Structure formats: structure tokens, C-alpha cells
Amino acid sequence: MKTHNIIISGFGGQGIVAAGRLIAFAGMTDGKKVSMLPSYGPEMRGGFANCHVIISDADIASPIVSQADIVIAMSVPALNKFQPVVKRGGILIVDSHQVTHSDYRDDIRIIKIPATRIAMDKSNVKMSNMVMIGAMISVIGSPSLNSMALSIRDLLPQHMQYLFDIEMEMLEAGMAFEG
Amino acid sequence: MEQKLMKGNEAIAEAAIRAGLKFYAGYPITPQTELPEYLAKHMEKSGGTFIQAESEISAINMVYGAAGAGIRAMTSSSSPGISLKQEGISYIVGSELPCVIVNVMRTGPGLGGIHPSQSDYFQAVKGGGHGDYKMLVLAPNSVQEMYDFTIDAFDIADKYRNPVMILADGILGQMMEAVNLYTPATEKFDKSWATTGTYKKRKHNIINSLYIKPEESETLNKRLQAKYKIMAQNEQRVEIINPDADIMLVAFGIVARVAKQVLDDAKSQNLSVGLIRPLTVWPFPSKAFKTAAKAYLTIELNSGQMVEDVRLEVNGRAPVHFLGKMGGKVLTVDDIMAKLKQIAGA
């Protein structure tokens, strides 16, 4: 029985909640139990945003992640807030373009990936969340790439379907990154 | 069966449409706004009417009218908005009409905050409006239950000609989970009382809650109380885990989800802990409290409301402890474990 307790965090506008929704959707498509709890509040573009995602083989008790297996941090405040909740031996994935220096714990695995830079170079800055998801998938092997593709298709509104190929490309860029 | 990833608010909306909702009126408020948003988008296709009213008071009175016409009607809001609806709810009860009211609770008092809370428990189960009345109050704890309970709510309301409330909270409204979607077989209920036009073939039906003569008012009240007695006997719903445990947790809604996590931790630390989760908070599931537990711990996102009902049921046979959290934060597994250890050690 395997459970991934994930926190995705950054600032509003980076697609934090969209990323959580996508991972949960893909997890469901893989046949897993999933929950996704977004932060909601007055935060809009630029404010603090996070969401809790659980993907599990078993029924999920609480949807609230208090001890995370994986934290994705895309801003300095997000890193400061959620680095302490990574379980010992867990994984912290940091957008090293947004977070240039920090004190890191030595009892967790740190993965630094310049997701914003990669997204800006290859398509546009709004795709940095896909690069981060790709980095996560390459480490934990879930959700499957096939389910991710189905989920992106499903979640993109009709008039944005043209973004599908770019989204997949950014996802794969994240998966291929070796820091 | 079709499976979809949905927010709790959306699940209620979809379920209501499939249960035959034909009239909705409401006014936006966080954290329930996705509910009317979803209905605004999808209700027209199902042949229903969606109205964003000018106020919550207006919305509940529109629902009053629609219910009087015999169609399935619903309103939804979050705590401050539900307070505004109390007069209308009392009138709907007094007129013996069915409808569904959703409260996705946030913190209070006053405008409070937008984060999750369970501090409207008293308002929901003891009657927030005037007069001797009850609503059947369903307390879901997952997005699937938001869906299932909404479908049930319309049938229960029609069966008893009484409003039914779905008492959720900000987390349940906002979180996403997979939902199995289905369309229920529509039960037929007698609605010969509805004001649908006489066509000169029958006497006028009258929708009214005014009974000036004490005898008539007494008759109505006795009829309502007889109805509530039947509801209390037939409609109690509860989930019980580990009924033989030494300490029984009592929790509803989102807190019950945290409690389920606690059960796993407690087991690994050799604590004998069970859970009583009321699915109906009115009628309160009194049958569930005939356990041999040495202690009860009621956990809520308020200052201690349901705990009063727990104490009435336990009636001094065992100590009833309380752990609460106010202001929009949620009790954690650690909070509850610490309290359990304290109780077990005492």
C-alpha cells in the first residue's frame, strides 16, 4: 500500500491549484484514491497559494497533509512555510529560479530545478508548474505519463486545447532534468 | 458508473440537478460560491430556473414560493447568509413545505472569516429561526457524501414536507475528490397540496403559516411535533467504528476525517479508540451511544456545541471530554492524539 502526501506551494498565478487539480485527476485516472484541498482566500495573483494532494492505494482518511512525503516549493515564502513539514527522508522540489539561496535541511532529499527559467526559454513562464510536476513524476513515478496526458486533455478548455503539446513538452522537460 | 473529480460544492449542485431540482435562488458567498456557479451554468439545460437574488432573504422567500408550487427547490449559502435566511426557514416549516438548504459553514460570529468552521451546529439542530421546529440535518464528510446526501435530502424533504439542511464546511466545499455520479429513480410524492391552479375543479390550496386562533396554532404545532417524533425514530443515521473501544471519539463532517486518521495512529500506540460519526446531527443518533466506553471525546470546530447532545445521550454513564478549535483552523491528528493520551492516562 502506497500513499503520496503532496504539498504544492508558491504564489498565486503560478498555477499551483491547477497543478494540484491535474495531479489529482491523473491519479484518479490511474485508478488511485485521490483528494485535493486548495488554499482559498483573498489571495489572487502574487499572493500565497498552496494545495494538498493525496494519491493513495487505500481510502484517504484526512485530506489535510500535515506531514508531507513531497513538497513542491515555487517561491521563497512557500519554501519557508513548507520545508519544515517534509517527513524525514522525504523530498523537497524547489524552483531554483525563484529561490536562489536558502538553508536546506540535511535529512531530506532536495531537488533544485530552474523550472521558471526552463519554461521561459522553451515556451512561456506560465508553464513552470508543468516542469515542476515533471520533476516530481521522475522521482516518485506517479501519476503515469499516460494519465497525465489524458488529464491535460480533459482539463484544458476547448479554446486552449492548442496548448496540449506545449504542456506535455514542459512536463517531459521536467522529467528529463538532471540537477 | 461515471466517475468525476469534483469540488464538494459542485457535487451538491450536480446531485441536486439529477434529483430533479427545478428552482434555485441564492446569493454568492465564500466558501460555497462554486455551488450556484455550477447551477448557473448547468440548470438551464435541465429545464430549471436559476436566480441570483438580490439578497439571501429574498432567495429563501423565492424558495418558499417555489416549494409552495410543488417543485423541488433549493438555496445555499455560508454562515452569515444562513443567518439571514432564518425567518424564511421558520415560515417554510410553518407552512409545511419541502426544500433543501445548504450551509457550507465558515467562521463567525458576524461576518467572521471564510475558513472552515462548525460553529452553526446549534443554529442548524436547535432551530435558528423562531418557533418550535426542527429540520433534518445531514452532515457529509466527503465529496461523495455531498453528492449522496443531496439526493437523499430532496426525498426526505418531500416525504416529511419539511426543510432538510446539508451542513458542510469550507473544506468539504472546496476540496476535490472522485465522485461516482448516478441519477436516482425519482420517487413520486403526493403534492396535491401545491398551489398549481384549481382549473375550477377543486377548492383553493392555501400555503400559510398564520394561525391566529390558539386552537388552530396548537393543532399545527402538535402535528409538527408528531412528525418530528417519527423523524427521530426513523431517520437517525450514524457510522460507528470500533464500537467496543475504551474511548469513543465523536465527530461529524471534516473533523471525522481527521478522526479516522487518528484511529490508525491510536492503534499503533496501543490505545483503544473508536469513532461515532453522526450522519444526521438532527435527529441525533442516540442509538449509537449505548456503548460500554469508559470515556467519550467530542471533537468539533467550535467552542463545544454537539458535545451538549453527546452529554445528554451519555447521561453521566461516562465522562464526556471536549476538544475544539475555533477561527478557521482544523484540529490536527497531533492535537487529538495528545488529548487522547491525556484521557487514557487519567
mmCIF file of C-alpha atoms in Angstrom, chain B residues 16-322:
data_model
loop_
_atom_site.group_PDB
_atom_site.id
_atom_site.type_symbol
_atom_site.label_atom_id
_atom_site.label_comp_id
_atom_site.label_asym_id
_atom_site.label_seq_id
_atom_site.Cartn_x
_atom_site.Cartn_y
_atom_site.Cartn_z
ATOM 1 C CA ALA B 16 -29.425 18.463 -6.981
ATOM 2 C CA ILE B 17 -29.923 18.678 -10.741
ATOM 3 C CA ARG B 18 -30.071 14.893 -11.008
ATOM 4 C CA ALA B 19 -32.520 14.754 -8.086
ATOM 5 C CA GLY B 20 -34.890 16.961 -10.056
ATOM 6 C CA LEU B 21 -34.053 20.447 -8.773
ATOM 7 C CA LYS B 22 -36.230 22.872 -10.710
ATOM 8 C CA PHE B 23 -35.714 26.108 -8.794
ATOM 9 C CA TYR B 24 -32.652 27.610 -7.146
ATOM 10 C CA ALA B 25 -32.208 31.071 -5.687
ATOM 11 C CA GLY B 26 -29.141 32.237 -3.815
ATOM 12 C CA TYR B 27 -26.603 34.957 -3.298
ATOM 13 C CA PRO B 28 -22.826 34.438 -3.613
ATOM 14 C CA ILE B 29 -20.660 33.972 -0.541
ATOM 15 C CA THR B 30 -17.339 32.224 0.056
ATOM 16 C CA PRO B 31 -16.801 29.277 0.571
ATOM 17 C CA GLN B 32 -19.910 27.988 -1.232
ATOM 18 C CA THR B 33 -19.994 30.086 -4.414
ATOM 19 C CA GLU B 34 -18.986 27.238 -6.750
ATOM 20 C CA LEU B 35 -22.390 25.719 -5.959
ATOM 21 C CA PRO B 36 -24.517 28.482 -7.537
ATOM 22 C CA GLU B 37 -21.812 28.976 -10.173
ATOM 23 C CA TYR B 38 -22.239 25.367 -11.273
ATOM 24 C CA LEU B 39 -26.025 25.610 -11.232
ATOM 25 C CA ALA B 40 -25.976 28.862 -13.204
ATOM 26 C CA LYS B 41 -24.047 27.023 -15.881
ATOM 27 C CA HIS B 42 -25.971 23.748 -15.950
ATOM 28 C CA MET B 43 -29.524 24.296 -14.693
ATOM 29 C CA GLU B 44 -30.981 25.739 -17.840
ATOM 30 C CA LYS B 45 -30.197 22.535 -19.742
ATOM 31 C CA SER B 46 -32.141 20.523 -17.182
ATOM 32 C CA GLY B 47 -35.199 22.738 -17.521
ATOM 33 C CA GLY B 48 -34.765 24.502 -14.194
ATOM 34 C CA THR B 49 -34.685 28.126 -13.131
ATOM 35 C CA PHE B 50 -31.619 29.694 -11.553
ATOM 36 C CA ILE B 51 -31.880 33.089 -9.922
ATOM 37 C CA GLN B 52 -29.123 35.107 -8.338
ATOM 38 C CA ALA B 53 -31.306 37.015 -5.938
ATOM 39 C CA GLU B 54 -30.641 40.498 -4.617
ATOM 40 C CA SER B 55 -30.185 39.127 -1.109
ATOM 41 C CA GLU B 56 -30.255 35.926 0.945
ATOM 42 C CA ILE B 57 -33.609 36.957 2.437
ATOM 43 C CA SER B 58 -35.072 37.315 -1.000
ATOM 44 C CA ALA B 59 -33.598 33.969 -2.071
ATOM 45 C CA ILE B 60 -35.137 31.965 0.772
ATOM 46 C CA ASN B 61 -38.524 33.578 0.173
ATOM 47 C CA MET B 62 -38.337 32.726 -3.529
ATOM 48 C CA VAL B 63 -37.623 29.132 -2.480
ATOM 49 C CA TYR B 64 -40.657 29.342 -0.171
ATOM 50 C CA GLY B 65 -42.800 30.290 -3.159
ATOM 51 C CA ALA B 66 -41.360 27.652 -5.472
ATOM 52 C CA ALA B 67 -41.794 24.961 -2.816
ATOM 53 C CA GLY B 68 -45.431 26.059 -2.446
ATOM 54 C CA ALA B 69 -45.882 25.416 -6.146
ATOM 55 C CA GLY B 70 -44.770 21.824 -5.519
ATOM 56 C CA ILE B 71 -41.436 21.811 -7.335
ATOM 57 C CA ARG B 72 -38.074 20.808 -5.951
ATOM 58 C CA ALA B 73 -36.388 23.955 -4.679
ATOM 59 C CA MET B 74 -33.060 24.724 -3.033
ATOM 60 C CA THR B 75 -30.992 27.565 -1.672
ATOM 61 C CA SER B 76 -27.445 27.591 -0.381
ATOM 62 C CA SER B 77 -25.182 29.938 1.489
ATOM 63 C CA SER B 78 -22.471 30.127 4.089
ATOM 64 C CA SER B 79 -22.916 31.046 7.740
ATOM 65 C CA PRO B 80 -23.743 34.819 7.705
ATOM 66 C CA GLY B 81 -26.051 34.235 4.736
ATOM 67 C CA ILE B 82 -27.781 31.348 6.513
ATOM 68 C CA SER B 83 -28.490 33.655 9.458
ATOM 69 C CA LEU B 84 -30.345 35.948 7.063
ATOM 70 C CA LYS B 85 -32.478 33.030 5.902
ATOM 71 C CA GLN B 86 -33.750 32.039 9.335
ATOM 72 C CA GLU B 87 -37.073 33.863 9.153
ATOM 73 C CA GLY B 88 -37.850 32.250 5.812
ATOM 74 C CA ILE B 89 -36.903 28.803 7.084
ATOM 75 C CA SER B 90 -39.302 29.182 10.005
ATOM 76 C CA TYR B 91 -42.110 30.204 7.599
ATOM 77 C CA ILE B 92 -41.389 27.226 5.311
ATOM 78 C CA VAL B 93 -41.580 24.862 8.278
ATOM 79 C CA GLY B 94 -44.784 26.550 9.475
ATOM 80 C CA SER B 95 -46.309 26.135 6.030
ATOM 81 C CA GLU B 96 -45.140 22.509 5.910
ATOM 82 C CA LEU B 97 -43.250 22.776 2.651
ATOM 83 C CA PRO B 98 -40.263 20.749 1.447
ATOM 84 C CA CYS B 99 -36.983 22.309 0.344
ATOM 85 C CA VAL B 100 -33.238 21.788 0.683
ATOM 86 C CA ILE B 101 -30.946 24.333 2.323
ATOM 87 C CA VAL B 102 -27.162 24.030 2.152
ATOM 88 C CA ASN B 103 -24.867 25.660 4.701
ATOM 89 C CA VAL B 104 -21.154 25.484 3.879
ATOM 90 C CA MET B 105 -20.036 26.774 7.257
ATOM 91 C CA ARG B 106 -17.385 29.452 7.774
ATOM 92 C CA THR B 107 -16.341 31.147 10.985
ATOM 93 C CA GLY B 108 -18.424 33.598 12.973
ATOM 94 C CA PRO B 109 -19.826 35.458 14.731
ATOM 95 C CA GLY B 110 -20.713 38.366 12.491
ATOM 96 C CA LEU B 111 -19.058 38.387 9.113
ATOM 97 C CA GLY B 112 -16.446 36.128 10.710
ATOM 98 C CA GLY B 113 -13.960 34.698 8.241
ATOM 99 C CA ILE B 114 -14.020 32.478 5.196
ATOM 100 C CA HIS B 115 -12.252 29.474 6.689
ATOM 101 C CA PRO B 116 -13.929 26.227 7.756
ATOM 102 C CA SER B 117 -15.960 26.018 10.938
ATOM 103 C CA GLN B 118 -18.702 24.001 12.606
ATOM 104 C CA SER B 119 -19.999 26.807 14.765
ATOM 105 C CA ASP B 120 -23.504 26.805 13.235
ATOM 106 C CA TYR B 121 -24.327 23.427 14.812
ATOM 107 C CA PHE B 122 -26.687 24.962 17.370
ATOM 108 C CA GLN B 123 -28.352 27.102 14.717
ATOM 109 C CA ALA B 124 -28.927 24.072 12.486
ATOM 110 C CA VAL B 125 -30.079 21.486 15.013
ATOM 111 C CA LYS B 126 -31.736 23.585 17.713
ATOM 112 C CA GLY B 127 -33.554 25.926 15.329
ATOM 113 C CA GLY B 128 -32.113 29.264 14.246
ATOM 114 C CA GLY B 129 -35.496 30.784 13.497
ATOM 115 C CA HIS B 130 -38.436 31.342 15.798
ATOM 116 C CA GLY B 131 -40.964 28.759 16.866
ATOM 117 C CA ASP B 132 -40.902 25.085 17.840
ATOM 118 C CA TYR B 133 -39.386 23.415 14.828
ATOM 119 C CA LYS B 134 -36.776 21.007 13.589
ATOM 120 C CA MET B 135 -35.008 20.394 10.324
ATOM 121 C CA LEU B 136 -33.465 17.101 9.403
ATOM 122 C CA VAL B 137 -29.754 17.982 9.211
ATOM 123 C CA LEU B 138 -27.339 15.844 7.205
ATOM 124 C CA ALA B 139 -23.597 16.091 7.879
ATOM 125 C CA PRO B 140 -21.476 14.754 4.991
ATOM 126 C CA ASN B 141 -17.727 14.147 5.384
ATOM 127 C CA SER B 142 -16.613 13.550 1.800
ATOM 128 C CA VAL B 143 -17.334 14.855 -1.657
ATOM 129 C CA GLN B 144 -19.141 11.584 -2.432
ATOM 130 C CA GLU B 145 -21.380 12.135 0.587
ATOM 131 C CA MET B 146 -22.039 15.734 -0.500
ATOM 132 C CA TYR B 147 -23.473 14.086 -3.626
ATOM 133 C CA ASP B 148 -25.304 11.174 -1.980
ATOM 134 C CA PHE B 149 -26.813 13.215 0.860
ATOM 135 C CA THR B 150 -28.118 15.869 -1.530
ATOM 136 C CA ILE B 151 -30.007 13.215 -3.466
ATOM 137 C CA ASP B 152 -31.437 11.831 -0.211
ATOM 138 C CA ALA B 153 -32.237 15.317 1.096
ATOM 139 C CA PHE B 154 -34.819 16.030 -1.604
ATOM 140 C CA ASP B 155 -36.642 12.752 -0.932
ATOM 141 C CA ILE B 156 -36.627 13.262 2.835
ATOM 142 C CA ALA B 157 -37.911 16.823 2.429
ATOM 143 C CA ASP B 158 -40.767 15.660 0.195
ATOM 144 C CA LYS B 159 -41.564 12.711 2.442
ATOM 145 C CA TYR B 160 -41.997 14.867 5.561
ATOM 146 C CA ARG B 161 -42.921 18.184 3.926
ATOM 147 C CA ASN B 162 -40.160 19.850 5.909
ATOM 148 C CA PRO B 163 -36.911 21.619 5.014
ATOM 149 C CA VAL B 164 -33.763 19.477 5.082
ATOM 150 C CA MET B 165 -30.383 21.058 5.693
ATOM 151 C CA ILE B 166 -26.999 19.894 4.452
ATOM 152 C CA LEU B 167 -24.450 21.060 6.996
ATOM 153 C CA ALA B 168 -20.992 21.131 5.421
ATOM 154 C CA ASP B 169 -17.938 23.323 5.945
ATOM 155 C CA GLY B 170 -15.402 25.267 3.926
ATOM 156 C CA ILE B 171 -13.053 22.329 3.429
ATOM 157 C CA LEU B 172 -15.771 19.966 2.235
ATOM 158 C CA GLY B 173 -17.000 22.650 -0.138
ATOM 159 C CA GLN B 174 -13.571 23.443 -1.567
ATOM 160 C CA MET B 175 -11.821 20.081 -1.641
ATOM 161 C CA MET B 176 -11.859 17.791 -4.667
ATOM 162 C CA GLU B 177 -12.370 14.047 -4.634
ATOM 163 C CA ALA B 178 -13.577 11.446 -7.084
ATOM 164 C CA VAL B 179 -17.359 11.151 -7.173
ATOM 165 C CA ASN B 180 -19.410 8.313 -8.592
ATOM 166 C CA LEU B 181 -22.240 10.007 -10.442
ATOM 167 C CA TYR B 182 -25.651 8.395 -10.812
ATOM 168 C CA THR B 183 -29.180 9.533 -11.454
ATOM 169 C CA PRO B 184 -31.686 8.326 -8.858
ATOM 170 C CA ALA B 185 -35.030 6.830 -9.760
ATOM 171 C CA THR B 186 -37.456 9.612 -8.939
ATOM 172 C CA GLU B 187 -39.878 8.661 -6.212
ATOM 173 C CA LYS B 188 -43.349 10.079 -6.625
ATOM 174 C CA PHE B 189 -44.625 12.087 -3.709
ATOM 175 C CA ASP B 190 -48.160 13.331 -3.203
ATOM 176 C CA LYS B 191 -48.180 17.054 -3.896
ATOM 177 C CA SER B 192 -51.924 17.580 -4.038
ATOM 178 C CA TRP B 193 -51.396 20.455 -1.571
ATOM 179 C CA ALA B 194 -49.387 22.504 -4.099
ATOM 180 C CA THR B 195 -50.739 25.781 -5.469
ATOM 181 C CA THR B 196 -50.703 24.819 -9.122
ATOM 182 C CA GLY B 197 -54.060 26.257 -10.203
ATOM 183 C CA THR B 198 -57.520 24.845 -9.457
ATOM 184 C CA TYR B 199 -58.781 24.896 -13.051
ATOM 185 C CA LYS B 200 -62.153 25.291 -11.283
ATOM 186 C CA LYS B 201 -62.044 21.610 -10.383
ATOM 187 C CA ARG B 202 -61.108 21.809 -6.723
ATOM 188 C CA LYS B 203 -61.013 24.195 -3.782
ATOM 189 C CA HIS B 204 -58.073 26.555 -3.461
ATOM 190 C CA ASN B 205 -54.975 25.199 -1.818
ATOM 191 C CA ILE B 206 -53.630 27.631 0.718
ATOM 192 C CA ILE B 207 -49.980 27.983 1.726
ATOM 193 C CA ASN B 208 -49.943 29.656 5.100
ATOM 194 C CA SER B 209 -48.162 29.759 8.427
ATOM 195 C CA LEU B 210 -50.518 32.188 10.183
ATOM 196 C CA TYR B 211 -52.872 30.603 12.686
ATOM 197 C CA ILE B 212 -54.428 33.344 14.771
ATOM 198 C CA LYS B 213 -56.675 31.110 16.871
ATOM 199 C CA PRO B 214 -54.750 29.386 19.665
ATOM 200 C CA GLU B 215 -56.577 26.102 18.999
ATOM 201 C CA GLU B 216 -55.547 26.104 15.354
ATOM 202 C CA SER B 217 -51.974 27.092 16.178
ATOM 203 C CA GLU B 218 -51.875 24.310 18.738
ATOM 204 C CA THR B 219 -53.130 21.808 16.147
ATOM 205 C CA LEU B 220 -50.347 22.774 13.741
ATOM 206 C CA ASN B 221 -47.715 22.562 16.462
ATOM 207 C CA LYS B 222 -48.936 19.158 17.615
ATOM 208 C CA ARG B 223 -48.872 17.912 14.042
ATOM 209 C CA LEU B 224 -45.284 19.170 13.626
ATOM 210 C CA GLN B 225 -44.141 17.577 16.876
ATOM 211 C CA ALA B 226 -45.740 14.248 15.914
ATOM 212 C CA LYS B 227 -43.861 14.449 12.623
ATOM 213 C CA TYR B 228 -40.552 15.145 14.388
ATOM 214 C CA LYS B 229 -41.130 12.169 16.655
ATOM 215 C CA ILE B 230 -41.467 9.907 13.606
ATOM 216 C CA MET B 231 -38.407 11.502 12.002
ATOM 217 C CA ALA B 232 -36.405 10.970 15.193
ATOM 218 C CA GLN B 233 -37.380 7.292 15.192
ATOM 219 C CA ASN B 234 -36.848 6.566 11.514
ATOM 220 C CA GLU B 235 -34.163 8.852 10.207
ATOM 221 C CA GLN B 236 -31.179 8.554 12.567
ATOM 222 C CA ARG B 237 -28.041 7.822 10.582
ATOM 223 C CA VAL B 238 -24.629 7.093 12.030
ATOM 224 C CA GLU B 239 -21.288 5.464 11.218
ATOM 225 C CA ILE B 240 -19.614 3.602 14.078
ATOM 226 C CA ILE B 241 -16.038 2.281 14.005
ATOM 227 C CA ASN B 242 -14.696 0.049 16.822
ATOM 228 C CA PRO B 243 -17.888 0.138 18.953
ATOM 229 C CA ASP B 244 -16.186 -1.826 21.763
ATOM 230 C CA ALA B 245 -13.323 0.648 22.226
ATOM 231 C CA ASP B 246 -12.426 2.184 25.607
ATOM 232 C CA ILE B 247 -12.561 5.745 24.309
ATOM 233 C CA MET B 248 -15.095 6.773 21.684
ATOM 234 C CA LEU B 249 -14.373 9.836 19.581
ATOM 235 C CA VAL B 250 -17.493 11.696 18.470
ATOM 236 C CA ALA B 251 -17.120 13.864 15.373
ATOM 237 C CA PHE B 252 -19.067 14.963 12.318
ATOM 238 C CA GLY B 253 -18.092 16.416 8.951
ATOM 239 C CA ILE B 254 -14.473 17.169 8.118
ATOM 240 C CA VAL B 255 -13.324 16.557 11.697
ATOM 241 C CA ALA B 256 -14.482 12.950 11.376
ATOM 242 C CA ARG B 257 -11.991 12.537 8.524
ATOM 243 C CA VAL B 258 -9.163 13.654 10.795
ATOM 244 C CA ALA B 259 -10.564 11.318 13.464
ATOM 245 C CA LYS B 260 -10.296 8.367 11.071
ATOM 246 C CA GLN B 261 -6.618 9.131 10.669
ATOM 247 C CA VAL B 262 -6.325 9.255 14.453
ATOM 248 C CA LEU B 263 -7.744 5.713 14.706
ATOM 249 C CA ASP B 264 -4.777 4.339 12.747
ATOM 250 C CA ASP B 265 -2.244 6.172 14.927
ATOM 251 C CA ALA B 266 -4.038 5.180 18.135
ATOM 252 C CA LYS B 267 -3.918 1.509 17.159
ATOM 253 C CA SER B 268 -0.162 1.640 16.622
ATOM 254 C CA GLN B 269 0.215 3.199 20.086
ATOM 255 C CA ASN B 270 -1.982 0.580 21.798
ATOM 256 C CA LEU B 271 -4.822 2.966 22.569
ATOM 257 C CA SER B 272 -8.321 1.506 22.281
ATOM 258 C CA VAL B 273 -10.175 4.210 20.351
ATOM 259 C CA GLY B 274 -13.378 4.132 18.296
ATOM 260 C CA LEU B 275 -15.476 6.657 16.433
ATOM 261 C CA ILE B 276 -19.131 7.640 16.446
ATOM 262 C CA ARG B 277 -19.865 9.800 13.429
ATOM 263 C CA PRO B 278 -23.400 11.215 13.227
ATOM 264 C CA LEU B 279 -24.514 11.449 9.601
ATOM 265 C CA THR B 280 -27.682 13.116 10.845
ATOM 266 C CA VAL B 281 -26.968 15.661 13.560
ATOM 267 C CA TRP B 282 -30.738 16.072 13.882
ATOM 268 C CA PRO B 283 -32.157 13.616 14.618
ATOM 269 C CA PHE B 284 -29.138 12.909 16.786
ATOM 270 C CA PRO B 285 -28.193 9.216 16.593
ATOM 271 C CA SER B 286 -28.977 8.334 20.216
ATOM 272 C CA LYS B 287 -28.805 4.589 19.500
ATOM 273 C CA ALA B 288 -25.063 4.911 18.895
ATOM 274 C CA PHE B 289 -24.329 5.871 22.494
ATOM 275 C CA LYS B 290 -25.341 2.601 24.101
ATOM 276 C CA THR B 291 -21.690 1.550 24.285
ATOM 277 C CA ALA B 292 -19.584 0.409 27.234
ATOM 278 C CA ALA B 293 -16.978 3.090 26.565
ATOM 279 C CA LYS B 294 -15.026 4.326 29.578
ATOM 280 C CA ALA B 295 -14.877 7.833 28.124
ATOM 281 C CA TYR B 296 -16.034 9.923 25.177
ATOM 282 C CA LEU B 297 -14.116 12.669 23.413
ATOM 283 C CA THR B 298 -16.162 15.028 21.257
ATOM 284 C CA ILE B 299 -14.116 16.968 18.723
ATOM 285 C CA GLU B 300 -15.527 19.947 16.835
ATOM 286 C CA LEU B 301 -14.504 23.124 15.038
ATOM 287 C CA ASN B 302 -16.281 25.296 17.602
ATOM 288 C CA SER B 303 -16.325 26.025 21.326
ATOM 289 C CA GLY B 304 -18.383 22.931 22.201
ATOM 290 C CA GLN B 305 -21.848 22.545 20.666
ATOM 291 C CA MET B 306 -22.523 18.925 19.666
ATOM 292 C CA VAL B 307 -20.850 17.910 22.931
ATOM 293 C CA GLU B 308 -24.040 19.019 24.712
ATOM 294 C CA ASP B 309 -26.058 16.434 22.759
ATOM 295 C CA VAL B 310 -23.407 13.815 23.488
ATOM 296 C CA ARG B 311 -23.663 14.566 27.216
ATOM 297 C CA LEU B 312 -27.458 14.202 27.061
ATOM 298 C CA GLU B 313 -27.102 10.781 25.440
ATOM 299 C CA VAL B 314 -24.322 9.515 27.690
ATOM 300 C CA ASN B 315 -26.243 10.896 30.668
ATOM 301 C CA GLY B 316 -23.416 10.654 33.179
ATOM 302 C CA ARG B 317 -22.539 6.992 32.492
ATOM 303 C CA ALA B 318 -19.013 8.011 31.465
ATOM 304 C CA PRO B 319 -17.033 11.246 31.307
ATOM 305 C CA VAL B 320 -17.543 13.257 28.119
ATOM 306 C CA HIS B 321 -14.479 15.304 27.175
ATOM 307 C CA PHE B 322 -14.252 18.029 24.589
#
